[in-house]
Amino acid sequence: TYYKQKDKADELYMVGEVLSGASEVAPYYQGLPALFEFDFWYRLEWAINNNTGCYFVKDIMSYQQLYAANRSDYIEATKLSNHDEDRTASKLGKSVDKEKLAAAVLLTGPGEPYIYYGEELGFFGDKTEKGGDRNVREPMLWKPKAEDAERPTWISSTKNTDTGVGSVAVQAESAASLYNVYRKFMRLRNTYPALACGEATPHAVYNHTNAGAKSVAAWYRESAGEKLLVLHNFGAASVDVTLADDLKAAVGVQGSVLSATTEERTVVRMGAWSSVVFLL
């Protein structure tokens, strides 16, 4: 209101941070349009490390109900880890496959996602180790060190190095890199409005009611007549997903995903920690 009173007509986007769970965060939506979504990451980390995706949709939908009760136009500022937490890669056991899945979930789920620098390269770091906060705030690796004139000198990288995670320049050249998974799903969000801002609804079969595929999380994203189906396998083994949906095309894939279609159904074989987005 104050901003508008100063004759400012452009958009103003405010995001707050409450380092707590959804029930404690929810009341702050009465004063702020957006808040960082810590429970999204807490549930995602648990789901990936426990090979269990079937509860994820139910959980994140329950958070949305809490927020909507306090503000109808709430914006979830979803994220993985941030500067106050252990790095995502450390929480996921430095498994690049799990990190790719986490990236795909973040960028296909509801909300307005934030990416803490270095997540897209697989930065790791544990605040409980010697060094504390410095462990999760090491310099960004834009180019190989010999070429990187912009790299900070006030702190040196002891964990995230060129010979370890690799710089942006190096990972950009590898189609299989974590960095390019982030880029792929960012492009997907920019291509399909339903994925960027559409309503999210759970799949009728592959959610918490289906104990036969505990590793699978599935939801729809829909906006202005455009509809997508999002599937993620949180498991360490492959799983077959049988769909009655009318699938037009797989528009986004990470990991191993194969499908076979008959007149009545499509069977999708999803490899460990894989993801696929179908256009309906």
CSV table of C-alpha atoms in Angstrom, one decimal:
chain,number,residue,atom,x,y,z
A,1,THR,CA,0.0,0.0,0.0
A,2,TYR,CA,2.8,2.4,0.9
A,3,TYR,CA,4.5,1.6,-2.4
A,4,LYS,CA,1.4,2.4,-4.4
A,5,GLN,CA,0.8,5.6,-2.4
A,6,LYS,CA,4.2,6.8,-3.8
A,7,ASP,CA,2.7,6.7,-7.3
A,8,LYS,CA,4.5,3.5,-8.2
A,9,ALA,CA,2.5,1.5,-10.7
A,10,ASP,CA,4.9,-1.3,-11.6
A,11,GLU,CA,4.8,-4.7,-10.0
A,12,LEU,CA,6.3,-5.2,-6.6
A,13,TYR,CA,7.2,-8.7,-5.5
A,14,MET,CA,8.0,-9.3,-1.8
A,15,VAL,CA,9.2,-12.6,-0.4
A,16,GLY,CA,9.8,-13.3,3.2
A,17,GLU,CA,11.7,-16.0,5.1
A,18,VAL,CA,10.3,-17.9,8.1
A,19,LEU,CA,12.7,-20.8,8.9
A,20,SER,CA,10.0,-23.2,10.1
A,21,GLY,CA,7.4,-25.7,9.0
A,22,ALA,CA,4.2,-24.9,7.0
A,23,SER,CA,1.8,-24.5,9.9
A,24,GLU,CA,4.0,-21.8,11.5
A,25,VAL,CA,4.8,-20.1,8.1
A,26,ALA,CA,1.1,-19.9,7.1
A,27,PRO,CA,0.0,-17.0,9.2
A,28,TYR,CA,2.7,-14.8,7.8
A,29,TYR,CA,0.9,-14.9,4.4
A,30,GLN,CA,-1.5,-12.4,5.9
A,31,GLY,CA,1.2,-9.8,5.5
A,32,LEU,CA,3.5,-11.1,2.8
A,33,PRO,CA,2.5,-12.4,-0.7
A,34,ALA,CA,5.3,-14.9,-0.8
A,35,LEU,CA,7.3,-16.9,1.6
A,36,PHE,CA,10.2,-19.4,1.2
A,37,GLU,CA,8.8,-22.9,1.4
A,38,PHE,CA,11.0,-24.9,3.7
A,39,ASP,CA,8.6,-27.8,4.2
A,40,PHE,CA,8.8,-28.4,0.4
A,41,TRP,CA,12.5,-29.2,0.7
A,42,TYR,CA,12.1,-31.1,4.0
A,43,ARG,CA,9.5,-33.4,2.5
A,44,LEU,CA,11.4,-33.7,-0.8
A,45,GLU,CA,14.7,-34.7,0.9
A,46,TRP,CA,12.9,-37.3,3.0
A,47,ALA,CA,11.0,-38.7,-0.1
A,48,ILE,CA,14.2,-39.1,-2.2
A,49,ASN,CA,16.3,-40.6,0.6
A,50,ASN,CA,13.5,-43.0,1.5
A,51,ASN,CA,12.6,-44.0,-2.1
A,52,THR,CA,9.0,-42.9,-1.4
A,53,GLY,CA,7.2,-40.5,-3.7
A,54,CYS,CA,3.6,-41.5,-3.1
A,55,TYR,CA,3.0,-39.2,-0.2
A,56,PHE,CA,4.7,-36.1,-1.7
A,57,VAL,CA,1.7,-34.7,-3.6
A,58,LYS,CA,-0.6,-35.1,-0.6
A,59,ASP,CA,2.0,-33.3,1.6
A,60,ILE,CA,2.6,-30.3,-0.6
A,61,MET,CA,-1.1,-29.9,-1.3
A,62,SER,CA,-1.8,-29.9,2.5
A,63,TYR,CA,0.6,-27.0,2.8
A,64,GLN,CA,-1.2,-25.1,0.1
A,65,GLN,CA,-4.5,-25.4,2.0
A,66,LEU,CA,-2.9,-23.8,5.0
A,67,TYR,CA,-1.5,-20.9,3.0
A,68,ALA,CA,-4.8,-20.4,1.1
A,69,ALA,CA,-6.6,-20.1,4.4
A,70,ASN,CA,-4.5,-17.0,5.2
A,71,ARG,CA,-4.1,-15.5,1.7
A,72,SER,CA,-6.0,-16.4,-1.5
A,73,ASP,CA,-3.3,-15.2,-3.8
A,74,TYR,CA,-0.4,-16.7,-1.9
A,75,ILE,CA,2.9,-17.5,-3.7
A,76,GLU,CA,5.0,-20.4,-2.6
A,77,ALA,CA,8.7,-19.6,-3.0
A,78,THR,CA,9.8,-23.2,-3.4
A,79,LYS,CA,13.5,-24.1,-3.0
A,80,LEU,CA,15.9,-26.8,-2.2
A,81,SER,CA,18.6,-25.8,0.4
A,82,ASN,CA,19.7,-22.3,1.1
A,83,HIS,CA,22.5,-20.4,2.8
A,84,ASP,CA,21.3,-21.4,6.3
A,85,GLU,CA,21.2,-25.1,5.6
A,86,ASP,CA,23.5,-28.0,4.6
A,87,ARG,CA,23.8,-28.1,0.8
A,88,THR,CA,21.4,-30.2,-1.1
A,89,ALA,CA,24.1,-32.5,-2.5
A,90,SER,CA,25.3,-33.3,1.0
A,91,LYS,CA,21.8,-34.1,2.2
A,92,LEU,CA,21.4,-36.4,-0.8
A,93,GLY,CA,24.6,-38.3,-0.2
A,94,LYS,CA,26.4,-36.5,-3.1
A,95,SER,CA,24.4,-38.6,-5.6
A,96,VAL,CA,24.1,-36.8,-8.9
A,97,ASP,CA,21.2,-38.9,-9.9
A,98,LYS,CA,19.3,-37.8,-6.8
A,99,GLU,CA,20.3,-34.2,-7.3
A,100,LYS,CA,18.9,-34.4,-10.9
A,101,LEU,CA,15.6,-35.7,-9.5
A,102,ALA,CA,15.4,-32.9,-6.9
A,103,ALA,CA,16.0,-30.3,-9.6
A,104,ALA,CA,13.3,-31.8,-11.8
A,105,VAL,CA,10.8,-31.9,-8.9
A,106,LEU,CA,11.5,-28.3,-8.0
A,107,LEU,CA,11.0,-27.1,-11.5
A,108,THR,CA,7.8,-29.1,-12.3
A,109,GLY,CA,6.1,-28.6,-9.0
A,110,PRO,CA,3.7,-25.7,-8.0
A,111,GLY,CA,5.2,-22.5,-6.7
A,112,GLU,CA,7.8,-19.9,-7.8
A,113,PRO,CA,11.1,-21.8,-7.5
A,114,TYR,CA,14.4,-20.3,-6.2
A,115,ILE,CA,17.8,-21.8,-6.8
A,116,TYR,CA,20.6,-21.2,-4.3
A,117,TYR,CA,23.7,-20.5,-6.3
A,118,GLY,CA,25.8,-23.7,-6.8
A,119,GLU,CA,22.9,-26.1,-6.5
A,120,GLU,CA,22.9,-26.3,-10.3
A,121,LEU,CA,26.5,-27.5,-10.2
A,122,GLY,CA,26.1,-29.9,-7.3
A,123,PHE,CA,27.8,-27.9,-4.6
A,124,PHE,CA,28.1,-29.7,-1.3
A,125,GLY,CA,28.8,-28.5,2.2
A,126,ASP,CA,27.9,-29.3,5.8
A,127,LYS,CA,27.4,-26.5,8.3
A,128,THR,CA,28.2,-28.9,11.2
A,129,GLU,CA,31.7,-29.5,10.0
A,130,LYS,CA,34.7,-27.2,10.8
A,131,GLY,CA,34.2,-24.0,8.9
A,132,GLY,CA,30.4,-23.7,9.6
A,133,ASP,CA,28.6,-21.3,7.3
A,134,ARG,CA,31.7,-21.0,5.0
A,135,ASN,CA,31.1,-24.6,3.9
A,136,VAL,CA,27.8,-23.7,2.2
A,137,ARG,CA,29.0,-20.3,0.8
A,138,GLU,CA,32.0,-21.1,-1.2
A,139,PRO,CA,32.7,-19.1,-4.4
A,140,MET,CA,30.6,-19.8,-7.5
A,141,LEU,CA,32.6,-21.6,-10.2
A,142,TRP,CA,31.9,-19.8,-13.5
A,143,LYS,CA,34.9,-20.8,-15.4
A,144,PRO,CA,38.0,-22.9,-14.8
A,145,LYS,CA,40.1,-21.1,-12.2
A,146,ALA,CA,42.8,-20.1,-14.6
A,147,GLU,CA,40.3,-18.2,-16.7
A,148,ASP,CA,38.0,-16.9,-14.0
A,149,ALA,CA,39.0,-13.3,-13.2
A,150,GLU,CA,35.7,-12.8,-11.4
A,151,ARG,CA,36.2,-15.5,-8.8
A,152,PRO,CA,36.2,-14.1,-5.3
A,153,THR,CA,39.6,-14.1,-3.5
A,154,TRP,CA,38.4,-13.4,0.1
A,155,ILE,CA,37.6,-17.1,0.5
A,156,SER,CA,39.0,-20.2,-1.2
A,157,SER,CA,37.1,-23.3,-2.2
A,158,THR,CA,38.1,-26.4,-0.3
A,159,LYS,CA,35.1,-28.6,-1.2
A,160,ASN,CA,33.7,-27.4,-4.4
A,161,THR,CA,36.5,-27.2,-6.9
A,162,ASP,CA,37.1,-27.4,-10.7
A,163,THR,CA,38.4,-31.0,-10.4
A,164,GLY,CA,35.4,-31.9,-8.2
A,165,VAL,CA,32.0,-30.6,-9.2
A,166,GLY,CA,33.2,-28.6,-12.2
A,167,SER,CA,32.5,-25.1,-13.3
A,168,VAL,CA,29.5,-23.7,-15.3
A,169,ALA,CA,31.6,-23.6,-18.4
A,170,VAL,CA,32.7,-27.2,-18.1
A,171,GLN,CA,29.2,-28.6,-17.1
A,172,ALA,CA,27.6,-26.6,-19.9
A,173,GLU,CA,29.5,-28.7,-22.4
A,174,SER,CA,28.1,-32.0,-21.0
A,175,ALA,CA,24.6,-32.9,-22.0
A,176,ALA,CA,24.4,-35.3,-19.0
A,177,SER,CA,25.5,-32.8,-16.4
A,178,LEU,CA,23.4,-31.6,-13.5
A,179,TYR,CA,23.6,-28.1,-14.8
A,180,ASN,CA,21.9,-29.1,-18.1
A,181,VAL,CA,19.1,-30.8,-16.2
A,182,TYR,CA,18.4,-27.4,-14.6
A,183,ARG,CA,18.5,-25.7,-17.9
A,184,LYS,CA,16.3,-28.3,-19.6
A,185,PHE,CA,13.5,-27.9,-17.0
A,186,MET,CA,13.8,-24.1,-16.9
A,187,ARG,CA,13.2,-24.1,-20.7
A,188,LEU,CA,10.3,-26.4,-20.2
A,189,ARG,CA,8.7,-24.0,-17.7
A,190,ASN,CA,9.2,-21.1,-20.1
A,191,THR,CA,7.7,-23.2,-23.0
A,192,TYR,CA,4.6,-24.4,-21.2
A,193,PRO,CA,2.6,-21.8,-19.1
A,194,ALA,CA,0.8,-24.7,-17.4
A,195,LEU,CA,4.1,-25.9,-15.9
A,196,ALA,CA,5.1,-22.4,-14.8
A,197,CYS,CA,1.9,-21.1,-13.3
A,198,GLY,CA,-0.9,-23.7,-13.8
A,199,GLU,CA,-2.9,-25.3,-11.0
A,200,ALA,CA,-1.5,-28.5,-9.6
A,201,THR,CA,-3.8,-31.5,-8.9
A,202,PRO,CA,-2.9,-35.1,-7.9
A,203,HIS,CA,-3.1,-38.0,-10.3
A,204,ALA,CA,-6.1,-40.2,-9.5
A,205,VAL,CA,-4.0,-43.4,-9.2
A,206,TYR,CA,-0.4,-42.6,-8.5
A,207,ASN,CA,-0.5,-40.9,-5.2
A,208,HIS,CA,-0.8,-41.9,-1.5
A,209,THR,CA,-3.7,-44.3,-2.3
A,210,ASN,CA,-1.6,-46.5,-4.5
A,211,ALA,CA,0.7,-48.6,-2.3
A,212,GLY,CA,1.7,-50.7,-5.3
A,213,ALA,CA,4.0,-47.9,-6.6
A,214,LYS,CA,5.4,-46.2,-3.5
A,215,SER,CA,8.3,-44.7,-5.3
A,216,VAL,CA,6.1,-42.8,-7.8
A,217,ALA,CA,4.8,-39.2,-7.5
A,218,ALA,CA,2.4,-37.9,-10.1
A,219,TRP,CA,0.4,-34.7,-10.6
A,220,TYR,CA,-1.2,-32.6,-13.3
A,221,ARG,CA,-0.4,-29.0,-14.2
A,222,GLU,CA,-3.2,-27.1,-16.1
A,223,SER,CA,-3.7,-23.6,-17.3
A,224,ALA,CA,-5.9,-22.0,-20.1
A,225,GLY,CA,-6.6,-25.3,-21.8
A,226,GLU,CA,-3.1,-26.6,-21.6
A,227,LYS,CA,-2.5,-29.7,-19.5
A,228,LEU,CA,0.6,-31.7,-18.5
A,229,LEU,CA,1.2,-34.9,-16.6
A,230,VAL,CA,4.3,-34.9,-14.3
A,231,LEU,CA,5.8,-38.2,-13.2
A,232,HIS,CA,8.8,-38.8,-10.9
A,233,ASN,CA,10.3,-42.1,-9.7
A,234,PHE,CA,11.8,-41.5,-6.3
A,235,GLY,CA,13.1,-45.1,-6.1
A,236,ALA,CA,16.5,-46.7,-6.6
A,237,ALA,CA,14.9,-49.3,-8.9
A,238,SER,CA,12.9,-49.0,-12.1
A,239,VAL,CA,9.1,-49.1,-11.9
A,240,ASP,CA,6.3,-49.6,-14.5
A,241,VAL,CA,3.6,-46.9,-14.5
A,242,THR,CA,0.4,-47.8,-16.3
A,243,LEU,CA,-1.6,-44.8,-17.6
A,244,ALA,CA,-5.0,-44.4,-19.1
A,245,ASP,CA,-4.3,-40.7,-19.9
A,246,ASP,CA,-4.3,-39.6,-23.5
A,247,LEU,CA,-0.6,-38.8,-23.9
A,248,LYS,CA,0.4,-36.6,-26.8
A,249,ALA,CA,4.1,-36.4,-26.3
A,250,ALA,CA,6.9,-36.6,-23.7
A,251,VAL,CA,8.1,-33.0,-23.6
A,252,GLY,CA,10.6,-33.3,-20.8
A,253,VAL,CA,12.7,-36.3,-19.6
A,254,GLN,CA,15.6,-36.8,-17.2
A,255,GLY,CA,17.0,-40.3,-16.6
A,256,SER,CA,15.9,-43.5,-18.2
A,257,VAL,CA,12.2,-43.4,-19.4
A,258,LEU,CA,10.7,-45.8,-21.9
A,259,SER,CA,7.1,-46.2,-22.9
A,260,ALA,CA,4.9,-48.5,-24.9
A,261,THR,CA,1.3,-47.6,-26.0
A,262,THR,CA,-1.7,-49.7,-26.9
A,263,GLU,CA,-5.2,-48.5,-27.8
A,264,GLU,CA,-6.3,-48.4,-24.2
A,265,ARG,CA,-3.2,-47.6,-22.1
A,266,THR,CA,0.5,-46.6,-22.0
A,267,VAL,CA,3.0,-48.4,-19.8
A,268,VAL,CA,5.9,-46.1,-18.8
A,269,ARG,CA,9.1,-47.8,-17.5
A,270,MET,CA,10.9,-45.3,-15.3
A,271,GLY,CA,14.4,-45.9,-14.3
A,272,ALA,CA,15.8,-45.0,-10.9
A,273,TRP,CA,15.4,-41.4,-9.9
A,274,SER,CA,13.9,-40.5,-13.3
A,275,SER,CA,11.3,-37.9,-14.4
A,276,VAL,CA,9.1,-37.3,-17.3
A,277,VAL,CA,6.6,-34.6,-18.3
A,278,PHE,CA,3.8,-35.5,-20.8
A,279,LEU,CA,1.7,-33.1,-22.8
A,280,LEU,CA,-1.9,-34.2,-22.7
